[in-house]
Tab-separated table of C-alpha atoms in Angstrom:
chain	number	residue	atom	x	y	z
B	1	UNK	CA	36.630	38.009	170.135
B	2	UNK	CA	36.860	41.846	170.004
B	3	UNK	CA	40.497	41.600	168.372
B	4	UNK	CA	39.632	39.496	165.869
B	5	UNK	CA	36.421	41.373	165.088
B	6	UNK	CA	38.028	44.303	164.402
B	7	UNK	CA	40.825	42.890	162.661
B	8	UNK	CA	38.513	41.419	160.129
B	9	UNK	CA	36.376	44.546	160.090
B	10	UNK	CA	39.364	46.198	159.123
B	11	UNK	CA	40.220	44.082	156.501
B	12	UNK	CA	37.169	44.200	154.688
B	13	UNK	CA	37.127	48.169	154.824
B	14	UNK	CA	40.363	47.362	153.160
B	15	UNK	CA	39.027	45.620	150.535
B	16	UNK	CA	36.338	47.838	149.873
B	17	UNK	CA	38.684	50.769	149.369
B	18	UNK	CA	40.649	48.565	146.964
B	19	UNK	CA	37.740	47.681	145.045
B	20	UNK	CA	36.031	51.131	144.928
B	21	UNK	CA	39.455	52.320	143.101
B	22	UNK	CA	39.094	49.538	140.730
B	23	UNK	CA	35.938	50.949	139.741
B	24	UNK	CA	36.513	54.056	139.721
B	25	UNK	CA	40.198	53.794	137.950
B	26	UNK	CA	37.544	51.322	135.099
B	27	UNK	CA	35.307	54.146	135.106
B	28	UNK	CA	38.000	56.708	133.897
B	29	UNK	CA	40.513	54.650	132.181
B	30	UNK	CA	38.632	54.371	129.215
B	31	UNK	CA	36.931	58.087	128.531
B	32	UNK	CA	39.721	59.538	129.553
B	33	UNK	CA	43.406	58.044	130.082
B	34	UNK	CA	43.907	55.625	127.066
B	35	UNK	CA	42.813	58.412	124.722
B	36	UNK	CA	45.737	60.902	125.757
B	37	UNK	CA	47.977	57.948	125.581
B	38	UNK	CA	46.725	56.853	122.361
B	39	UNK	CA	47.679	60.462	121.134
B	40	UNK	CA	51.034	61.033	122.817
B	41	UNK	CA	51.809	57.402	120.939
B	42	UNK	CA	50.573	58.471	117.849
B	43	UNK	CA	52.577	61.690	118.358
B	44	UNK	CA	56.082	59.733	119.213
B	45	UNK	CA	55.418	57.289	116.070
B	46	UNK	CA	55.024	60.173	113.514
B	47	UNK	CA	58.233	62.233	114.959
B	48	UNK	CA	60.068	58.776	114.602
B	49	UNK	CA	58.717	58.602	111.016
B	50	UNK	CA	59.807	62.293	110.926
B	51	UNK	CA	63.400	61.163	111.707
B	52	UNK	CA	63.965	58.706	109.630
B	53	UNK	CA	62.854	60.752	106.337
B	54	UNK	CA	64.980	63.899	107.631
B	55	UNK	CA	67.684	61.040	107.807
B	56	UNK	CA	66.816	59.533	104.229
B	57	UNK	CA	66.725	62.827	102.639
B	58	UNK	CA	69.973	64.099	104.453
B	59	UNK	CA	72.027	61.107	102.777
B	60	UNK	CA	70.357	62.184	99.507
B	61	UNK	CA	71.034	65.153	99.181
B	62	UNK	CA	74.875	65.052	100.639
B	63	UNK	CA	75.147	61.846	97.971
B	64	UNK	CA	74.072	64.451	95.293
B	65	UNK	CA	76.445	66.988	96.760
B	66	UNK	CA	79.289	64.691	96.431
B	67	UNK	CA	77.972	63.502	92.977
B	68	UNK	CA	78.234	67.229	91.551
B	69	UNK	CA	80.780	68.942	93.439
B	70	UNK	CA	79.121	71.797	95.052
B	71	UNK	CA	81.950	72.329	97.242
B	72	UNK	CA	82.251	75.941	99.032
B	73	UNK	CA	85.476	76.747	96.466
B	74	UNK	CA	83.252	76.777	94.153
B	75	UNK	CA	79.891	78.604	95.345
B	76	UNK	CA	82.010	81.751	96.750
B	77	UNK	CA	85.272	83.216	96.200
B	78	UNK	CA	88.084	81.651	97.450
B	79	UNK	CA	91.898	82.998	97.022
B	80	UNK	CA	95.033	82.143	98.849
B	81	UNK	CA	96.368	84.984	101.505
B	82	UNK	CA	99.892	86.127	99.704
B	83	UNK	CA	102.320	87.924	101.189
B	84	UNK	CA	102.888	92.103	100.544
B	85	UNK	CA	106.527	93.153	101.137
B	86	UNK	CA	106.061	96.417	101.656
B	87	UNK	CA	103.410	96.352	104.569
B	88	UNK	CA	104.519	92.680	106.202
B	89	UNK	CA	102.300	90.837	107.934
B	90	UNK	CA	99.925	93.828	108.176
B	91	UNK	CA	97.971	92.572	105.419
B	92	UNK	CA	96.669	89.822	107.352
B	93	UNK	CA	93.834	90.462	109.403
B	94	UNK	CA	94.005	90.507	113.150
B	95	UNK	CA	92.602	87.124	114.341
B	96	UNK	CA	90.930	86.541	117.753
B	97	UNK	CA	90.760	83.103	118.755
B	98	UNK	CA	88.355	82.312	121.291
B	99	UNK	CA	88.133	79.613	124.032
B	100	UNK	CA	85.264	79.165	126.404
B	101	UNK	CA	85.893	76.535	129.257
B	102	UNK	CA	83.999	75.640	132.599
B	103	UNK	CA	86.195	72.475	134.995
B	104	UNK	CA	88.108	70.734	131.214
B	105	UNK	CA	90.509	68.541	133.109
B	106	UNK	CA	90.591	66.104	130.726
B	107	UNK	CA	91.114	68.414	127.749
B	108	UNK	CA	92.425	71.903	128.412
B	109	UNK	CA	95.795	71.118	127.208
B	110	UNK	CA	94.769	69.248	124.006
B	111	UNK	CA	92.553	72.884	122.770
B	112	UNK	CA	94.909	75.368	124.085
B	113	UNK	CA	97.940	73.694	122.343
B	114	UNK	CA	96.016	72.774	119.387
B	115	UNK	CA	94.954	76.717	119.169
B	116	UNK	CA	98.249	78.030	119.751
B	117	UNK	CA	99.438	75.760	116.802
B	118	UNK	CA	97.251	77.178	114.323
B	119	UNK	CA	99.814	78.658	111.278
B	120	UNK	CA	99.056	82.528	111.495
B	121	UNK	CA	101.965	85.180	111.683
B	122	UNK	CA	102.074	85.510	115.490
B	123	UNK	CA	101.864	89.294	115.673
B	124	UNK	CA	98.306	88.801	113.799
B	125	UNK	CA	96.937	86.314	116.254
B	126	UNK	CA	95.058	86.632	119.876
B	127	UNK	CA	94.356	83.248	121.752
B	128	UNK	CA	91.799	84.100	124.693
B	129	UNK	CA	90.786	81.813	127.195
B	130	UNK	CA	87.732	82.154	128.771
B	131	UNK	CA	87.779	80.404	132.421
B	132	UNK	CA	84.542	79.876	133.903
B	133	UNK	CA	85.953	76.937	135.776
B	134	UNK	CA	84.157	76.431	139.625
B	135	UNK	CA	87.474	73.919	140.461
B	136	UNK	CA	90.258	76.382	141.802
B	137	UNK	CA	92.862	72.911	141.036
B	138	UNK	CA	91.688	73.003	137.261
B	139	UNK	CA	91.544	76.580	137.252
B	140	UNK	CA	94.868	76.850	138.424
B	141	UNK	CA	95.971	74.231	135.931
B	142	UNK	CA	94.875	76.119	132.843
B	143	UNK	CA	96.270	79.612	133.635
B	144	UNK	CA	99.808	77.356	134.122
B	145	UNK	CA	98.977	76.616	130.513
B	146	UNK	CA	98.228	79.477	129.499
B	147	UNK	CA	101.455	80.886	130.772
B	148	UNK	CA	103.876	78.439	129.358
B	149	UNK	CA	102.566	79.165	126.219
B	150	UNK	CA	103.069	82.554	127.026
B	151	UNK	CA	106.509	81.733	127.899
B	152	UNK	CA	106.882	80.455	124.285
B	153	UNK	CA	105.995	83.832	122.468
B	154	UNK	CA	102.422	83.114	122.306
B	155	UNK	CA	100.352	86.023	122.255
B	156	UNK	CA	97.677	84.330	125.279
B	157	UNK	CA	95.568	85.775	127.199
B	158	UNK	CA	94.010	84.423	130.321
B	159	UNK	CA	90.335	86.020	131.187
B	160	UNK	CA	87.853	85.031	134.537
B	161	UNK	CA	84.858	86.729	135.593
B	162	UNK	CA	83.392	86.974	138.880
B	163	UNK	CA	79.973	85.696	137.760
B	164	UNK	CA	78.452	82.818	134.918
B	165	UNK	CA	75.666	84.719	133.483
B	166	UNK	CA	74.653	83.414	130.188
B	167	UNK	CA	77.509	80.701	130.450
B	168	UNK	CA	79.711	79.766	127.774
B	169	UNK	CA	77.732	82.942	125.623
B	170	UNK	CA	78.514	85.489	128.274
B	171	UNK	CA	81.984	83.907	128.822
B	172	UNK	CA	82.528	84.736	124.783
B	173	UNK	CA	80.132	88.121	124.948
B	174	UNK	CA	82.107	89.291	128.188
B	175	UNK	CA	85.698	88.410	126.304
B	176	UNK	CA	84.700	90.698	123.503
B	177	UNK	CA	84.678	93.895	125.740
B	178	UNK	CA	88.529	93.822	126.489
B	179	UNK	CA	90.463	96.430	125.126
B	180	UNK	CA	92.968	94.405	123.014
B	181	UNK	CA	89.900	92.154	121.370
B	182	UNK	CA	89.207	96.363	119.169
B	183	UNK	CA	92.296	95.906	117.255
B	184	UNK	CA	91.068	92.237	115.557
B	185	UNK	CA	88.929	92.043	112.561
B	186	UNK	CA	88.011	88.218	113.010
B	187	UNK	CA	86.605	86.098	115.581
B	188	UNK	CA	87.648	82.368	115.969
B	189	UNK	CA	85.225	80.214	118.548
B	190	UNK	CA	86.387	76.884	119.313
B	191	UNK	CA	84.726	74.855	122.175
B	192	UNK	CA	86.634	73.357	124.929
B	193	UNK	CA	87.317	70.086	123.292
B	194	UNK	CA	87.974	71.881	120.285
B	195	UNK	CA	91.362	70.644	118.386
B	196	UNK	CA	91.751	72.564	115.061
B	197	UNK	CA	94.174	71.949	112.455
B	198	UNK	CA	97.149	74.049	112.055
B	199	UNK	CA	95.636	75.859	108.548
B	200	UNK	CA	92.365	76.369	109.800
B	201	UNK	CA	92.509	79.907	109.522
B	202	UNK	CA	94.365	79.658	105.767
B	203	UNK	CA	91.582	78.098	104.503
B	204	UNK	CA	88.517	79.795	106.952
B	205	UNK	CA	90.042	83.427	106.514
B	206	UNK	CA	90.019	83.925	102.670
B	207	UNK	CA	86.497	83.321	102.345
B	208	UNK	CA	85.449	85.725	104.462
B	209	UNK	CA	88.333	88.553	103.216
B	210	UNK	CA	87.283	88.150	99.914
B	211	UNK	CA	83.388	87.793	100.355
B	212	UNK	CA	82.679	90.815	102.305
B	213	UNK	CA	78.875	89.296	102.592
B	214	UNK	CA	79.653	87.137	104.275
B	215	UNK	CA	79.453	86.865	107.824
B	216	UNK	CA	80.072	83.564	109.064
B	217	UNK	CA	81.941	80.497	108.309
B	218	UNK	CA	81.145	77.365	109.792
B	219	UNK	CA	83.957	74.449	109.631
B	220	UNK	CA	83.651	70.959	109.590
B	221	UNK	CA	83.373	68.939	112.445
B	222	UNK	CA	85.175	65.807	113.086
B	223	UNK	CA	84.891	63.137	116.076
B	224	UNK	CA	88.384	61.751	117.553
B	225	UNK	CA	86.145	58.775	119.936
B	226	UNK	CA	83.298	58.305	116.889
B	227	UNK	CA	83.900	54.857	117.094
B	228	UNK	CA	84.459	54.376	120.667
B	229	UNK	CA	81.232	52.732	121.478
B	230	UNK	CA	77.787	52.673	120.035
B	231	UNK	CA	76.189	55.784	122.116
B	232	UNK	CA	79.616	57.950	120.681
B	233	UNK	CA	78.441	56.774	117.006
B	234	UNK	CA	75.195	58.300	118.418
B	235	UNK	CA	75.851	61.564	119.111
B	236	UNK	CA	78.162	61.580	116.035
B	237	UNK	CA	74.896	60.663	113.762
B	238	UNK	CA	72.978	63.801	115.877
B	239	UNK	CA	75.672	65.672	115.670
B	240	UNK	CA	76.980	66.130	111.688
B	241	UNK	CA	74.316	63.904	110.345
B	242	UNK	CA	74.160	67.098	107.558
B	243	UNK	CA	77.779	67.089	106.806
B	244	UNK	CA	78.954	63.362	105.957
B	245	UNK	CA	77.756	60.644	104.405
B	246	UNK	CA	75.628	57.177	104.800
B	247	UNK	CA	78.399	55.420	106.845
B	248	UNK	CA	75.737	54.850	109.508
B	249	UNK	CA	73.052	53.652	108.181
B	250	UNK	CA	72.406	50.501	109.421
B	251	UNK	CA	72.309	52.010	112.315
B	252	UNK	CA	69.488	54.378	111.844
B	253	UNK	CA	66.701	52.427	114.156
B	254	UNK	CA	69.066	53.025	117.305
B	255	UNK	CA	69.659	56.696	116.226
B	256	UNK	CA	65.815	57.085	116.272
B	257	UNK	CA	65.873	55.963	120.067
B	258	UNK	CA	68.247	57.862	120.365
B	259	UNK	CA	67.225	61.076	119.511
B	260	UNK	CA	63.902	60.584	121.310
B	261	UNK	CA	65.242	60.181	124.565
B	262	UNK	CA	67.366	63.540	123.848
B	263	UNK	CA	64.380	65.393	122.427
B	264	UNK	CA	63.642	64.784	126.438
B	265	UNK	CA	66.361	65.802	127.542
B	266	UNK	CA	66.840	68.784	125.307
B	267	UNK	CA	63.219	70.315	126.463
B	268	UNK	CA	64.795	70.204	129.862
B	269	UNK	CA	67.912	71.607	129.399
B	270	UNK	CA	65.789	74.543	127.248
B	271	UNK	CA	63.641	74.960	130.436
B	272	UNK	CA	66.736	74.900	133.014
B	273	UNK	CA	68.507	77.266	130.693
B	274	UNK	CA	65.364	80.271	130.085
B	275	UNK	CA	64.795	80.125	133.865
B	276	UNK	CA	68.317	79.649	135.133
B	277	UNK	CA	67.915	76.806	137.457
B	278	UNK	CA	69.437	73.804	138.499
B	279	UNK	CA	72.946	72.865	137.206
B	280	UNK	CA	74.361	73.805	133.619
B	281	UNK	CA	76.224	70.768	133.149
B	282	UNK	CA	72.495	69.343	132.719
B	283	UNK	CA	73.269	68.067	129.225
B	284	UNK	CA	73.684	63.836	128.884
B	285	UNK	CA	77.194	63.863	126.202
B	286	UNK	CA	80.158	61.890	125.898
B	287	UNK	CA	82.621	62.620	128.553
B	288	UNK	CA	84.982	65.014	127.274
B	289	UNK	CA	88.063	63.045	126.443
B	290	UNK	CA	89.739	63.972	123.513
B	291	UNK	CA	91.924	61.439	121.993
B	292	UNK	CA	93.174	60.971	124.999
B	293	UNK	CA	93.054	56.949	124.695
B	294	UNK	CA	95.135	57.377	121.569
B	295	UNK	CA	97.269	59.652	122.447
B	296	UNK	CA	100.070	57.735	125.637
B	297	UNK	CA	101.007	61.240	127.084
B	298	UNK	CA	97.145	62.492	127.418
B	299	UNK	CA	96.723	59.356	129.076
B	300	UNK	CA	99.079	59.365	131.715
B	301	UNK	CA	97.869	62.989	132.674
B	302	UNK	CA	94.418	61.398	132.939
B	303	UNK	CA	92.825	60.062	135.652
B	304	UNK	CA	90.104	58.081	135.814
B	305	UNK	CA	86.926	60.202	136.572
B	306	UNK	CA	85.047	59.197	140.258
B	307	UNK	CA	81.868	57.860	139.897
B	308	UNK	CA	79.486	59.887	141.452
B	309	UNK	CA	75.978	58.444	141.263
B	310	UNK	CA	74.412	61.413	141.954
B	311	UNK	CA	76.041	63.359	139.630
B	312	UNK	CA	75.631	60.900	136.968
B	313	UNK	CA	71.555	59.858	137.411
B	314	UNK	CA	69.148	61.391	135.471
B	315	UNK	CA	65.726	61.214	137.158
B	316	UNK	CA	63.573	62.298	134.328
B	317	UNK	CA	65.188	60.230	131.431
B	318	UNK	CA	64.806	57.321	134.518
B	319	UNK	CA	60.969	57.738	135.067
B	320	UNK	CA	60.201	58.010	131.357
B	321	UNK	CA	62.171	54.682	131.297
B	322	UNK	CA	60.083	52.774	134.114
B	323	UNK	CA	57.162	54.159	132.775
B	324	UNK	CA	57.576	53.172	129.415
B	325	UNK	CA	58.764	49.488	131.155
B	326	UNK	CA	55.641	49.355	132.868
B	327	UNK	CA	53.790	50.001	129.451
B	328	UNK	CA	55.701	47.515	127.916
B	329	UNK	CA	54.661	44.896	130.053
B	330	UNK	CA	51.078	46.127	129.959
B	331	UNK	CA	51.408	45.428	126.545
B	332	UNK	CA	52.681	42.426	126.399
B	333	UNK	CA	50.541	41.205	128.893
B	334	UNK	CA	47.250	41.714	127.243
B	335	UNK	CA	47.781	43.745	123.969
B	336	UNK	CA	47.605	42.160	120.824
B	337	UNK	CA	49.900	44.239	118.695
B	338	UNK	CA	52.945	43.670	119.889
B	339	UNK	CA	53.967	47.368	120.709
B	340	UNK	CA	56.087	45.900	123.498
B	341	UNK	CA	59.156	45.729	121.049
B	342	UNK	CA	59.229	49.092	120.569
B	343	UNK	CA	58.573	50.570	124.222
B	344	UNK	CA	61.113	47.871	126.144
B	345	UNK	CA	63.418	49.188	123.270
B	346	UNK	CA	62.891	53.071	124.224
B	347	UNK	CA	62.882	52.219	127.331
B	348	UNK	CA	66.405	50.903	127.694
B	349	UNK	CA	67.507	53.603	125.678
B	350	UNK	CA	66.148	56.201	128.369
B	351	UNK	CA	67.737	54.014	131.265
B	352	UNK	CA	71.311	54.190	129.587
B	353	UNK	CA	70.944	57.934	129.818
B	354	UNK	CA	69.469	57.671	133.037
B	355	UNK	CA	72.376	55.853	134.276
B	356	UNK	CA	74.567	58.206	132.749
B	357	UNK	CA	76.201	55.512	130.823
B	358	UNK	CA	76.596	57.520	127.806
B	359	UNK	CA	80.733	57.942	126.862
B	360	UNK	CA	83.764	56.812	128.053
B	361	UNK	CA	86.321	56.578	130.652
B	362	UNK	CA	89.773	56.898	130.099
B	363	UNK	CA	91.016	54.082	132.055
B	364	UNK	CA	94.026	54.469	134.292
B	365	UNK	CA	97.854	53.734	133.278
């Protein structure tokens, strides 16, 4: 009789704790919960309304550029490089071609060649790549490059540092401070999975030789694996949204989701960057493949990346998933306007960056 009185005695306190945090979670649900989530879903509904006119406007106004012709020919001047026989290829300007990279198995070979292809006279032209790589194989693997190329009369240079400070922007501040880099007048930059065409600097150059106010000129970017998938056509829409046209429209609504869940994700990556913590790989992007599906050679030289789930999940894009799950069925449960659409839509959208499921894999030959 004494076990089962205190079994039931201790069900009952059970109860009553159960039920006292019913009250108490009634008592300050309503004065004081649903009101800051009222806000922060106001807040997300007007910076989704705030995307879609940026986006509306953007296609405007690049249909109106294309409509009158306000190309860059035309704003500033704009004159061929010519040749001077008496001086050579002096009157070119020294060109410094930049290359940041940090562990670009899948690419190193596709940027360095593309950059040592670029049409320049070769005594007028640096290539410098910056290896911040942590992998001594794929560090070893792009000074190889870098010395074939060498090997072919390329004027390459090969720079590592001892530390990362400031990442890829102290990898490109620290490359400036080499003795050689005094002797060019211009700087190219061109990221790791970078593959310029072999006039960039014919057409990029003359603007800035014969505009001396200028300072900067910013090419266009194109996409190799745009239409990979749906999350590449994604990042493409974030990415030169300002540059092209309306080709992906109807896909605006997904872009929205999109770009909430990296809004997220951006904040972070702001945070981890001004205090220096955690990883800098922190970003959620396409895997870095080139056009390595299209091209058979890049292929063959690729392997399939390991899936590492702990690399690859995203705990904070994860919890703002379940949470907005759990608020979706909340809402479905016992609201009445059908806001449920919209947050088991988000929410999926956060668990496929979660998951890390945002690229592609090259698949194995």
């Amino acid at each position: 009789m004494d076990h089962i009185s205190s079994t039931t005695s201790f069900e009952g306190a059970g109860d009553d704790i159960t039920e006292q945090f019913s009250i108490i979670w009634g008592q300050i649900k309503a004065p004081l919960i649903v009101p800051w989530l009222k806000v922060a879903v106001f807040l997300c509904l007007i910076l989704s309304v705030m995307l879609f006119i940026e986006r509306v406007y953007m296609g405007i106004v690049i249909t109106l550029v294309k409509i009158f012709g306000r190309k860059p020919e035309k704003r500033y001047k704009w004159e061929l490089l010519k040749d001077d026989l008496e001086i050579g290829n002096s009157a070119y300007p020294m060109v410094l071609v930049q290359i940041p990279m940090y562990n670009e198995r899948e690419v190193y070979q596709l940027s360095i060649g593309a950059a040592c292809g670029l049409s320049w006279p070769s005594d007028r032209i640096i290539i410098q790549v910056l290896d911040d790589s942590t992998d001594p194989i794929i560090k070893n693997l792009v000074e190889m490059e870098c010395q074939r190329w060498a090997g072919k009369g390329i004027n390459i240079k090969y720079e590592i540092r001892d530390n990362r400070n400031g990442y890829k922007a102290g990898a490109l501040k620290q490359g400036l401070k080499h003795p050689y880099v005094k002797q060019c007048d211009y700087v190219a930059i061109f990221d790791a999975d970078f593959q310029p065409e072999p006039d960039f600097l014919w057409r990029t150059i003359p603007f800035l030789v014969h505009n001396p106010e200028l300072a900067l000129v910013q090419a266009r970017w194109k996409f190799v694996n745009a239409n990979e998938c749906l999350m590449t056509r994604m990042q493409e829409m974030s990415l030169d949204y300002h540059f092209t046209t309306c080709r992906s429209l109807h896909l605006l609504v997904f872009w929205i989701l999109y770009e909430n869940v990296m809004s997220l994700h951006r904040t972070k990556a702001t945070f981890i960057g001004l205090l220096e913590a955690g990883r800098v790989n922190e970003w959620v992007v396409t895997e870095k493949l080139g056009d390595a599906l299209k091209l058979k050679s890049a292929t063959k030289a690729s392997k399939k990346p390991r899936l590492r789930i702990g690399e690859r999940l995203h705990l904070l894009e994860l919890g703002a998933g379940a949470y907005l799950f759990f608020c979706g069925c909340y809402d479905m449960a016992f609201g009445k306007n059908h806001y449920f659409i919209y947050l088991f839509a988000q929410a999926m959208a956060f668990f496929i960056a979660g998951f890390g499921y945002i690229g592609t894999f090259v698949p194995q030959s």
